[in-house]
Coordinates of C-alpha atoms in Angstrom, one line a residue:
X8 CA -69.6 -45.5 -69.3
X9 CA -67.1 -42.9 -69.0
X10 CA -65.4 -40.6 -71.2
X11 CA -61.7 -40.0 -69.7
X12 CA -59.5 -38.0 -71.2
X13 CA -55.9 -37.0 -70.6
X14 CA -54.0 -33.5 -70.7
X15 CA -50.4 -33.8 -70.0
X16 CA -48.0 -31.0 -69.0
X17 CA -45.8 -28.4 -70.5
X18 CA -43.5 -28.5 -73.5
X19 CA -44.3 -32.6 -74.0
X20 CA -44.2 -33.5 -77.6
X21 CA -44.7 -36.8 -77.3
X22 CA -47.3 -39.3 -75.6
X23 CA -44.6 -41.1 -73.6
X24 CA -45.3 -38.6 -71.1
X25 CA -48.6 -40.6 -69.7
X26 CA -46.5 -43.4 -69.1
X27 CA -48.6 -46.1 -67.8
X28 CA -50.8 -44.5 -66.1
X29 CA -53.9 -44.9 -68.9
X30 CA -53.1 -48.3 -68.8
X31 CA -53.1 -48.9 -65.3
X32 CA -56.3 -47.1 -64.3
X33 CA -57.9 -49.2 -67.2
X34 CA -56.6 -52.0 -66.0
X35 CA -57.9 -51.4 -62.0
X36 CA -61.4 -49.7 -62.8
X37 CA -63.2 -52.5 -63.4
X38 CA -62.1 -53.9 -59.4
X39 CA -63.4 -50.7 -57.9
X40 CA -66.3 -50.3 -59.8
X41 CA -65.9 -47.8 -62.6
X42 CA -66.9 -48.8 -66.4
X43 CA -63.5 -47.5 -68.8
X44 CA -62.7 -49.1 -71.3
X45 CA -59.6 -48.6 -74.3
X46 CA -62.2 -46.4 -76.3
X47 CA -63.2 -44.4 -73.7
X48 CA -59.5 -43.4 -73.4
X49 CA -58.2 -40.2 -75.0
X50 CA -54.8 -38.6 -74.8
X51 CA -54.3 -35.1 -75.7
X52 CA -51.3 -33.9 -78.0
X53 CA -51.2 -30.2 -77.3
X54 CA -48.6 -27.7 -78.7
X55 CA -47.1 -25.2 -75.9
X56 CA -43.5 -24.7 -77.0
X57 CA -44.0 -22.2 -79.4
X58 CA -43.8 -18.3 -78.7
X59 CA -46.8 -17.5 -80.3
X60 CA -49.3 -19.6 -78.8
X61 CA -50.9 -18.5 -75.7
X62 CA -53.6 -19.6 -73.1
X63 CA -56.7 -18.5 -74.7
X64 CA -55.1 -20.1 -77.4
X65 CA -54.7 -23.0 -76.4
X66 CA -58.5 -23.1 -74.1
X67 CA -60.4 -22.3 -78.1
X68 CA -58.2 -25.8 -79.3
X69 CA -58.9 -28.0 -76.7
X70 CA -62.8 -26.7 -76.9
X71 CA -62.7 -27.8 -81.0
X72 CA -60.5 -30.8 -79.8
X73 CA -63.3 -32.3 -77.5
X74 CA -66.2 -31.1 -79.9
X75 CA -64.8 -34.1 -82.3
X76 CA -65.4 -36.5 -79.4
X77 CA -68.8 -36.7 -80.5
X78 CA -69.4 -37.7 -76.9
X79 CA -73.4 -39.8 -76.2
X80 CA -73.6 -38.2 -72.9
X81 CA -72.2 -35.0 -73.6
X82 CA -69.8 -35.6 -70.8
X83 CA -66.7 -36.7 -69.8
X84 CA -63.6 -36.7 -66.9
X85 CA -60.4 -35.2 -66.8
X86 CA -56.7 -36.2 -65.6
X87 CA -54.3 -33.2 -66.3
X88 CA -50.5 -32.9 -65.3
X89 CA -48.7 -29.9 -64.4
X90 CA -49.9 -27.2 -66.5
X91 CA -52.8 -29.2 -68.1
X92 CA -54.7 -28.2 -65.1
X93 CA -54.8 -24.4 -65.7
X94 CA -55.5 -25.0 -69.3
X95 CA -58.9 -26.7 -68.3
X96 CA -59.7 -24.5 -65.3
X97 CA -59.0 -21.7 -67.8
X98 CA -61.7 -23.3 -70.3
X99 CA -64.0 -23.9 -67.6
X100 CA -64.1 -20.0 -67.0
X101 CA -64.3 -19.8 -71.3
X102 CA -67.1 -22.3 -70.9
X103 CA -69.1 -20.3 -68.5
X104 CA -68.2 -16.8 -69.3
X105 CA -68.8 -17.4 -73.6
X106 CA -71.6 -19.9 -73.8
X107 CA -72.2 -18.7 -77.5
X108 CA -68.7 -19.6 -79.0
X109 CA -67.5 -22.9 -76.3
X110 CA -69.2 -26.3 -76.2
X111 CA -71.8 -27.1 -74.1
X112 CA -69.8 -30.4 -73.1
X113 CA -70.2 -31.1 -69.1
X114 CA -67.3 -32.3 -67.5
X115 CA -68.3 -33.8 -64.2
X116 CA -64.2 -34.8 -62.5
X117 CA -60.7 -32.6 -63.0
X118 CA -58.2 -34.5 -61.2
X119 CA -55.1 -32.7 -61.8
X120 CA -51.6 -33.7 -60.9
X121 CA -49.2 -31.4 -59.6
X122 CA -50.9 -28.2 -61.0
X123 CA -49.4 -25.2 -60.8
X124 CA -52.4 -23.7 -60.0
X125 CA -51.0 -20.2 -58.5
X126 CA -47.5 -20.7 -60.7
X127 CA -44.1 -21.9 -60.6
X128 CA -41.0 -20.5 -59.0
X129 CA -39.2 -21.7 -61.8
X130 CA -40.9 -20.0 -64.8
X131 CA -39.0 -16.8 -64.2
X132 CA -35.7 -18.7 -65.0
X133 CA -36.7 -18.3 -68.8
X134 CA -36.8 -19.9 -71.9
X135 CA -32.8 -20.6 -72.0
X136 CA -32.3 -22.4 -68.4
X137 CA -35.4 -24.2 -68.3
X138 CA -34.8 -25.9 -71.9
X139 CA -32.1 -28.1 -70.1
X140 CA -34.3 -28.7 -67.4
X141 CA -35.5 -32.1 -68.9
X142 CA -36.8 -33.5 -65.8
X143 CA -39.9 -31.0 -66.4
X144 CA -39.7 -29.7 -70.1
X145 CA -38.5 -33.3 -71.8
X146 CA -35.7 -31.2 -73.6
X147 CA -37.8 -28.6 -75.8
X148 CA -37.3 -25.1 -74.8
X149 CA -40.9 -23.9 -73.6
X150 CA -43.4 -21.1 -75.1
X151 CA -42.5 -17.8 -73.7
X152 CA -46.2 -16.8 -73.6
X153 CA -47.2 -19.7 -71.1
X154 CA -44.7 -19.3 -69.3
X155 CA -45.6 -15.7 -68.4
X156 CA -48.6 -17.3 -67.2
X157 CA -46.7 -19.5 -65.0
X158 CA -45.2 -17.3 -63.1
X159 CA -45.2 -16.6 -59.5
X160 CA -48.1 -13.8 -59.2
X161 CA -48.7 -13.4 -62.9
X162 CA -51.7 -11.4 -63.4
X163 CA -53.3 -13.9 -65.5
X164 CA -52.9 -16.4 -63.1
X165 CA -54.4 -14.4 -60.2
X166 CA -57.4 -13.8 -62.1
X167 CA -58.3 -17.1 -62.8
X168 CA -57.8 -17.9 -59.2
X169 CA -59.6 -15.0 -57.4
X170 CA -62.5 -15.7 -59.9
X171 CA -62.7 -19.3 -58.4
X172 CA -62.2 -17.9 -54.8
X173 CA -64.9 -15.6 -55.6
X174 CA -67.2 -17.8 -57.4
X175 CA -70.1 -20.5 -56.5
X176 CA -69.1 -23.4 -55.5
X177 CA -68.5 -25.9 -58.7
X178 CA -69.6 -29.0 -56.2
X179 CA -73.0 -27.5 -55.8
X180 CA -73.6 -28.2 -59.9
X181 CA -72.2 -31.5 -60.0
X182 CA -68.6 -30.5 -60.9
X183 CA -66.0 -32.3 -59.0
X184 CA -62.7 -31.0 -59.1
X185 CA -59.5 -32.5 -57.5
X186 CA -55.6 -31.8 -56.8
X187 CA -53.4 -34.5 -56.2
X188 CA -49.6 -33.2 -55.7
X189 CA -46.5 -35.2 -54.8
X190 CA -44.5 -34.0 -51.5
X191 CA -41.6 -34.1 -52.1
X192 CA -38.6 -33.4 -55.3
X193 CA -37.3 -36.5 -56.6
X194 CA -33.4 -36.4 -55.6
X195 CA -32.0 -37.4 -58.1
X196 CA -33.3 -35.0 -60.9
X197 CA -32.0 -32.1 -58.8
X198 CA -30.2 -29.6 -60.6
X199 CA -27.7 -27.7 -59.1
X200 CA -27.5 -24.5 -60.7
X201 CA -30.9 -24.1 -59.1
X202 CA -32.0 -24.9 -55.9
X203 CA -35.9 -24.7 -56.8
X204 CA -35.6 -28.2 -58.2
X205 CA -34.7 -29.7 -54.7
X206 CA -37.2 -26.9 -52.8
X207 CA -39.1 -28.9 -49.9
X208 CA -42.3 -27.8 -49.7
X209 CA -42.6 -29.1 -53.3
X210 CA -42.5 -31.6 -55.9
X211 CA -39.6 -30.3 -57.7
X212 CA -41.2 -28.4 -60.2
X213 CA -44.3 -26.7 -58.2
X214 CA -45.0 -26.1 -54.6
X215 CA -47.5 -27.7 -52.4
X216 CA -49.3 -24.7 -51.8
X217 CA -49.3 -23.1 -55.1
X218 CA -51.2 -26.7 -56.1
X219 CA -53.7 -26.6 -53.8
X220 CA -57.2 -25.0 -55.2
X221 CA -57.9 -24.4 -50.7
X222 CA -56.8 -21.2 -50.7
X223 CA -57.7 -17.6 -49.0
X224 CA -58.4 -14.0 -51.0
X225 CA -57.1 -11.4 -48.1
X226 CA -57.1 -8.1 -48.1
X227 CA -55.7 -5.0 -46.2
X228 CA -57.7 -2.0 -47.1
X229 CA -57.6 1.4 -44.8
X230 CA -60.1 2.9 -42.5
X231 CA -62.2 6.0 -43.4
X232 CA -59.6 8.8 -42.3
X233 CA -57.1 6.5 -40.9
X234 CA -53.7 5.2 -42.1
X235 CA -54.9 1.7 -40.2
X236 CA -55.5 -0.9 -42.3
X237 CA -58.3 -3.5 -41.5
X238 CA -58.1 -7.1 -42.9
X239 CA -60.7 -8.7 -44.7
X240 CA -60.4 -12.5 -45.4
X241 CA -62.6 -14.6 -48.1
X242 CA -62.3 -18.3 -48.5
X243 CA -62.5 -20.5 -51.8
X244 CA -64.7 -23.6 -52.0
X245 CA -63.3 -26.5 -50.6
X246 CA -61.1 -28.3 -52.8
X247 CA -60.5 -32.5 -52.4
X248 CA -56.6 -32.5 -52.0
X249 CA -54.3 -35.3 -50.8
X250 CA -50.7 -35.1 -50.7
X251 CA -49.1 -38.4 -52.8
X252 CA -46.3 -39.4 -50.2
X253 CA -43.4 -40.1 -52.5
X254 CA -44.2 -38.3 -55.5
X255 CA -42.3 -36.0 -57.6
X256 CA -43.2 -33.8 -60.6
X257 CA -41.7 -35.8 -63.2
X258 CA -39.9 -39.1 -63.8
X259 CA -40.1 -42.2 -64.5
X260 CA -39.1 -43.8 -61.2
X261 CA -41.2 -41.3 -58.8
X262 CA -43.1 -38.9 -61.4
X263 CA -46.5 -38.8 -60.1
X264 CA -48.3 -39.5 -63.4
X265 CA -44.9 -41.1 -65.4
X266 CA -44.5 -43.9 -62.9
X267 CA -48.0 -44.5 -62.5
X268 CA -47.3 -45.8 -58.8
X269 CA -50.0 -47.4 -56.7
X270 CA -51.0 -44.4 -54.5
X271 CA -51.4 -42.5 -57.1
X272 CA -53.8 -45.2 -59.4
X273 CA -55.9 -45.5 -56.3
X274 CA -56.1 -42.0 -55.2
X275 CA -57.5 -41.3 -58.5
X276 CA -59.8 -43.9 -58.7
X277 CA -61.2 -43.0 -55.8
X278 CA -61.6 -39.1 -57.5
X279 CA -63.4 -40.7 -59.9
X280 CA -66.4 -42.7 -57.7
X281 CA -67.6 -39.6 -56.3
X282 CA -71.4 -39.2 -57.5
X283 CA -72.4 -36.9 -55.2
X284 CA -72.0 -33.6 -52.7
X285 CA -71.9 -36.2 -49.7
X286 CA -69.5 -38.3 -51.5
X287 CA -67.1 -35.3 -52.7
X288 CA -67.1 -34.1 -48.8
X289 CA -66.4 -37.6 -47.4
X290 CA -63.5 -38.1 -49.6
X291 CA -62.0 -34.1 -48.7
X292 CA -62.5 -35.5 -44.9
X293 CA -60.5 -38.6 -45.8
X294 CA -57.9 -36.8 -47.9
X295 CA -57.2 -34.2 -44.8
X296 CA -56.5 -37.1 -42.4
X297 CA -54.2 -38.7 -44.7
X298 CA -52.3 -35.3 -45.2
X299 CA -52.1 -34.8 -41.5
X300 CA -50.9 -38.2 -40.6
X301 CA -48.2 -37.7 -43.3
X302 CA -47.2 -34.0 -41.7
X303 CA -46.8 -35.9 -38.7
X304 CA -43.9 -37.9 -40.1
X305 CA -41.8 -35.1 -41.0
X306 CA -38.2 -36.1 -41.1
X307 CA -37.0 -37.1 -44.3
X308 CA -32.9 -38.5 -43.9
X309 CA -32.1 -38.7 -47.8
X310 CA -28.8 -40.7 -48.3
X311 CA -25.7 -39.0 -49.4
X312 CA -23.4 -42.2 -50.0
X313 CA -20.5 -42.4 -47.4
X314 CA -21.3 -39.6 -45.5
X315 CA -24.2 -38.9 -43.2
X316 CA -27.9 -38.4 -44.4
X317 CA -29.1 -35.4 -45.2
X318 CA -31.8 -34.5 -43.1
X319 CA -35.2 -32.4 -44.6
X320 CA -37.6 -31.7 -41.9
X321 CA -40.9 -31.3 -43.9
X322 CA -42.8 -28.1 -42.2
X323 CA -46.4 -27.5 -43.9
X324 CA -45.8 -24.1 -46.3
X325 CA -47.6 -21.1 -47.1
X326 CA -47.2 -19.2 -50.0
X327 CA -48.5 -15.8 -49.8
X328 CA -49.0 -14.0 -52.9
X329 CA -49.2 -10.0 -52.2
X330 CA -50.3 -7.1 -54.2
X331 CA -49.4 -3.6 -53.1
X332 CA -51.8 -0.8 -54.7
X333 CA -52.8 2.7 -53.6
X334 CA -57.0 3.2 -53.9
X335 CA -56.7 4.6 -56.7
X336 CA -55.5 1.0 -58.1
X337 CA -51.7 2.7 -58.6
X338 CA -49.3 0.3 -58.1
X339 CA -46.9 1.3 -54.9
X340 CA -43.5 1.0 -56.6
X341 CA -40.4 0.6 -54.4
X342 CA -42.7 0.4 -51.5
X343 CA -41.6 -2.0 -48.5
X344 CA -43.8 -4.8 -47.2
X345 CA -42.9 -5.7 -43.9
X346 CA -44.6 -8.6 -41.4
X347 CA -44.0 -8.1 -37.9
X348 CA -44.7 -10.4 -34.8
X349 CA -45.9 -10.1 -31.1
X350 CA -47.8 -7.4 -29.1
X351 CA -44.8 -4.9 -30.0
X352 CA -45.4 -5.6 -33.7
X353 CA -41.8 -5.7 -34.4
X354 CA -40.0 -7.7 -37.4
X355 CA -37.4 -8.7 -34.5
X356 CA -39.8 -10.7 -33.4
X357 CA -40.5 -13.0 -36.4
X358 CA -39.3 -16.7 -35.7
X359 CA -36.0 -18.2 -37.2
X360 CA -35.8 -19.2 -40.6
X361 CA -39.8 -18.4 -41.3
X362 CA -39.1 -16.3 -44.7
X363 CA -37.4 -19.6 -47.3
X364 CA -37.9 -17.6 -50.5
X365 CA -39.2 -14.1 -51.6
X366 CA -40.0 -13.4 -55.5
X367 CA -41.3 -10.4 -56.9
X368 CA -43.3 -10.9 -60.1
X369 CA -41.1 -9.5 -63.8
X370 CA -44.1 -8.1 -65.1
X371 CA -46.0 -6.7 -62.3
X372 CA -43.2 -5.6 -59.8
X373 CA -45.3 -4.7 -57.0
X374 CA -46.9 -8.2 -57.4
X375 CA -44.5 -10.3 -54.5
X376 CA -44.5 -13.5 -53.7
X377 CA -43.6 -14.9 -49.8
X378 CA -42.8 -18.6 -48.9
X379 CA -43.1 -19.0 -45.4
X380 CA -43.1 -21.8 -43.1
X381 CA -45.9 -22.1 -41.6
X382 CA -45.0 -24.5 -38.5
X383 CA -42.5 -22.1 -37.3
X384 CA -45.2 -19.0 -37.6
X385 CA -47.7 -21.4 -36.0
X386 CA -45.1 -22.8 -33.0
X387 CA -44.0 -26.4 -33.4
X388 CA -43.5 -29.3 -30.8
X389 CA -39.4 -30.3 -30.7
X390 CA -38.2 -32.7 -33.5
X391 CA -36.7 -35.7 -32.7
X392 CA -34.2 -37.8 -34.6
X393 CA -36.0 -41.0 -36.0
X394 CA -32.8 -42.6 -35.7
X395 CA -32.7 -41.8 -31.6
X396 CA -35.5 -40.4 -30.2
X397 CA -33.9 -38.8 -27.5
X398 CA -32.0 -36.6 -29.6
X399 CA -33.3 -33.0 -31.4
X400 CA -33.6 -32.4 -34.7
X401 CA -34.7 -29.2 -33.7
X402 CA -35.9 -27.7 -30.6
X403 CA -39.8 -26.6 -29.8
X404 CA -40.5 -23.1 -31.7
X405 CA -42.5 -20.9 -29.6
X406 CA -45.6 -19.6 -31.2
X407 CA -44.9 -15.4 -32.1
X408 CA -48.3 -14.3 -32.8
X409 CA -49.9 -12.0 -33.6
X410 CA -48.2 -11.2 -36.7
X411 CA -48.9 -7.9 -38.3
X412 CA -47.8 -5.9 -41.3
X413 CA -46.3 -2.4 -41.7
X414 CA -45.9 -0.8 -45.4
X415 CA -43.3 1.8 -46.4
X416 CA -44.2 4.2 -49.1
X417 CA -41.5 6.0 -50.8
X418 CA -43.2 9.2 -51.5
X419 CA -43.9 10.1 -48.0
X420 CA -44.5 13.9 -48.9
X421 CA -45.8 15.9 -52.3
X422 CA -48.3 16.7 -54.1
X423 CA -49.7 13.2 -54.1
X424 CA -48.3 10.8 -51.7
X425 CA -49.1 7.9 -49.3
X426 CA -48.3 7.7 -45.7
X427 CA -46.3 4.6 -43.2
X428 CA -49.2 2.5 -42.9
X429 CA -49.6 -0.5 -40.7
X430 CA -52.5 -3.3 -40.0
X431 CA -55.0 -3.4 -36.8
X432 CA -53.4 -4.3 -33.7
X433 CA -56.7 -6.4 -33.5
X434 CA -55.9 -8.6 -36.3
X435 CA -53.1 -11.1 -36.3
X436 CA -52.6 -12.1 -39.8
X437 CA -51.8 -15.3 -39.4
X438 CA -55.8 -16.6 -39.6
X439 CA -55.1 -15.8 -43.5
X440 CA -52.6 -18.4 -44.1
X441 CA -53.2 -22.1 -44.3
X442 CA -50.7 -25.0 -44.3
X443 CA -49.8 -26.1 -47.8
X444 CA -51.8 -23.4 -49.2
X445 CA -52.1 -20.1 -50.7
X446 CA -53.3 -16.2 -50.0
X447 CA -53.2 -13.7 -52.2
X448 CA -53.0 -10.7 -50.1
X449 CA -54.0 -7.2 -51.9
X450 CA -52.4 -4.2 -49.8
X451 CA -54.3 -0.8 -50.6
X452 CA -53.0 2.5 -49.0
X453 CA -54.8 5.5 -49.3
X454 CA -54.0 8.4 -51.2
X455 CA -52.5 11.5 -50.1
X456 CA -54.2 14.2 -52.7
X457 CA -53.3 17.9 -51.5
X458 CA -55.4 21.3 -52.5
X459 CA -52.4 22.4 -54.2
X460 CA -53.0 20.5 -56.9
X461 CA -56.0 22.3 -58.4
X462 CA -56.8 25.9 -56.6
X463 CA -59.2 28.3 -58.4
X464 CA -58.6 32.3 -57.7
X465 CA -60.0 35.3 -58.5
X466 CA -56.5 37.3 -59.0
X467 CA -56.3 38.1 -62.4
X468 CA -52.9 39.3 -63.1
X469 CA -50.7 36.3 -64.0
X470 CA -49.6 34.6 -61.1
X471 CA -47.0 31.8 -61.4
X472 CA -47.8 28.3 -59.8
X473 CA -44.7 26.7 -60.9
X474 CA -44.1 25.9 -57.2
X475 CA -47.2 25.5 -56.0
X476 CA -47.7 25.4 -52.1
X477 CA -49.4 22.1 -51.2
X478 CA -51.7 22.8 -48.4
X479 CA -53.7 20.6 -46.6
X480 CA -54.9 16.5 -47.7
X481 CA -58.4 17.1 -49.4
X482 CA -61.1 15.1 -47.9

């Protein structure tokens, strides 16, 4: 028998929000298999529009909320919405990293819906603007707190998900976890005093790629005596993630939980018959041919009444996530992060259009955020018109690699200072990114130290060193 509960998303105040989705997957188990019945069910009701409750916060009262469950097999499964699913990654980490003061409860499946796993472009919009987005927040201005966690590059954020990149993989212990996301906004909730509610490349609310738990750790780090910086590129443990043709963030009508739509009722059932390693990796190889054949049928021609369609050609995105530091672990503020293309490693180079949004991080301004498209970086086969095949949507993109990346200090001279530094010619950057998935790129640059700024002497009349000379970089 299982144990399923439900976490919905942010600011939600009432239960309204599953829609029929409980029902629905109750209704289908027993067909493929899978033993749930009404008491099994459990929906959470979790406070997150007030300023004073924060994540930890909210990880210690879901561990004291599922310590009531009294569960027989000390287990259960999980289906999270939107920001649900950081809440339980982040007590996952609690569960692991505090064994003394968090349950010893197992869960064995996280399927999350439309996380924003790596953030939300729309979190830095603030409490004020989002409160009338109702099409994410139901009307009920959201917890400043979380959504400092939310954002693009928060520091919180990044730490939960470099621990994961770093960490074992949570298959290997019979932990299954799963992202389903939705490709595409729904239309009609767009609001037009902000474009990030009609973004392609998302749901709406949250990005493909800042979804998706596949994701890369890069980073740019220099030589020993050399202003060249060399790459080095982890990968996280593979993550089961399928792309929910149709879906949107929220809604009744397209919502990818709210509307509780076929494709999404199956996907998750079959999330929730994996038993095993082998099962978890046939499903990930099932999930990535269904994602490809959808990328393959790009064009979208959304209706706009008596005029022509508008036409949304869906490229794969990246978002790249990048951190620019000095050795020392200073951040490099008002420095200049530049990616160049081709053999002359010039930004002239780049391809058309590649760069759709750039977003630097309000607490951590050296913390920016790049969403690129990755078919154009990659080189893409002409579009046609689904409507006549022998006319162009847009014409073949040539591939420009290899890209590269240049840095521009300000403090080129001093005391202390850093020097123009620039990756390998040897690398081409582009192996970091992924389509529909994230890198968080960390760029150190070493540090210019100079003698001048501790000299001994043996001179001992006073000597003033209120200008002091700066000699040559230490070793």
């Amino acid at each position: 028998m299982t144990t399923l509960v439900f976490v919905h998303g942010w600011s939600v105040t009432s239960t309204s929000t599953y829609g029929q989705l409980p029902q629905q997957l109750q209704q289908q188990a027993s067909a493929a298999g899978l033993s749930l019945t009404l008491a099994d069910l459990w929906l959470s009701e979790y406070v997150s529009f007030n300023d004073a409750v924060t994540m930890p916060d909210l990880v210690r009262a879901f561990d004291h909320a599922l310590r009531d469950l009294h569960l027989l097999d000390a287990s259960f499964a999980c289906i999270t919405h939107s920001t649900g699913g950081p809440v339980v990654r982040e007590w996952l980490r609690a569960q692991r990293d505090k064994p003394a003061t968090h349950s010893t409860i197992r869960l064995s499946h996280l399927v999350m819906l439309a996380p924003p796993n790596f953030g939300s472009a729309l979190a830095q919009l603030g409490k004020g603007l989002l409160g009338r987005l109702k099409a994410w927040f139901g009307g009920v201005e959201p917890g400043q707190r979380i959504l400092d966690w939310l954002e693009l590059g928060s520091a919180e954020s990044l730490s939960l998900n470099l621990d994961y990149i770093h960490s074992d993989d949570p298959v290997k212990r019979g932990q299954f976890p799963f992202v389903l996301t939705g490709d595409r906004p729904d239309r009609q909730l767009y609001d037009h005093l902000n474009s990030y509610t009609g973004e392609d490349g998302s749901d709406g609310v949250v990005r493909i790629a800042a979804a998706n738990l596949n994701a890369h750790h890069a980073v740019l780090s220099p030589q020993a005596g050399s202003d060249t910086l060399m790459l080095n590129l982890s990968r996280g443990p593979r993550c089961a993630f399928k792309l929910v043709a149709g879906a949107a963030h929220s809604g009744d009508e397209l919502g990818i939980m709210a509307s509780a739509a076929p494709a999404t009722v199956q996907a998750i059932l079959r999330c929730l018959q994996v038993r095993s390693v082998d099962d978890y990796e046939r499903l990930c190889d099932a999930f990535e041919r269904e994602n490809a054949a959808r990328d393959a049928d790009k064009v979208e021609l959304e209706p706009a009444g008596p005029f022509a369609p508008r036409v949304h050609i869906h490229d794969p995105r990246s978002l790249l996530i990048v951190r620019l530091t000095d050795e020392a672990g200073e951040p490099l503020t008002g420095a200049g992060f530049l990616l160049t293309a081709g053999a002359q490693a010039s930004a002239d180079l780049l391809p058309a259009g590649f760069l759709l949004d750039r977003q630097a991080n309000s607490k951590q301004r050296t913390t920016i955020s790049l969403f690129l498209d990755h078919s154009l970086l990659a080189g893409d086969d002409r579009v046609a018109d689904p409507r006549n095949s022998r006319k162009t949507l847009r014409a073949a993109v040539a591939s420009h690699r290899p890209y590269g990346a240049s840095v521009q200090p300000l403090d080129l001279g001093g005391l202390v200072h850093h020097a123009l530094a620039t990756s390998a010619a040897s690398d081409d950057l582009f192996a970091m990114l992924g389509p529909h998935q994230t890198t968080v790129l960390d760029v150190v640059l070493p540090r210019k130290i100079h003698e001048g700024v501790f000299r001994l002497t043996q001179t001992l009349t006073p000597q003033d060193f209120s200008k002091p000379v700066a000699g040559p970089v230490i070793g």
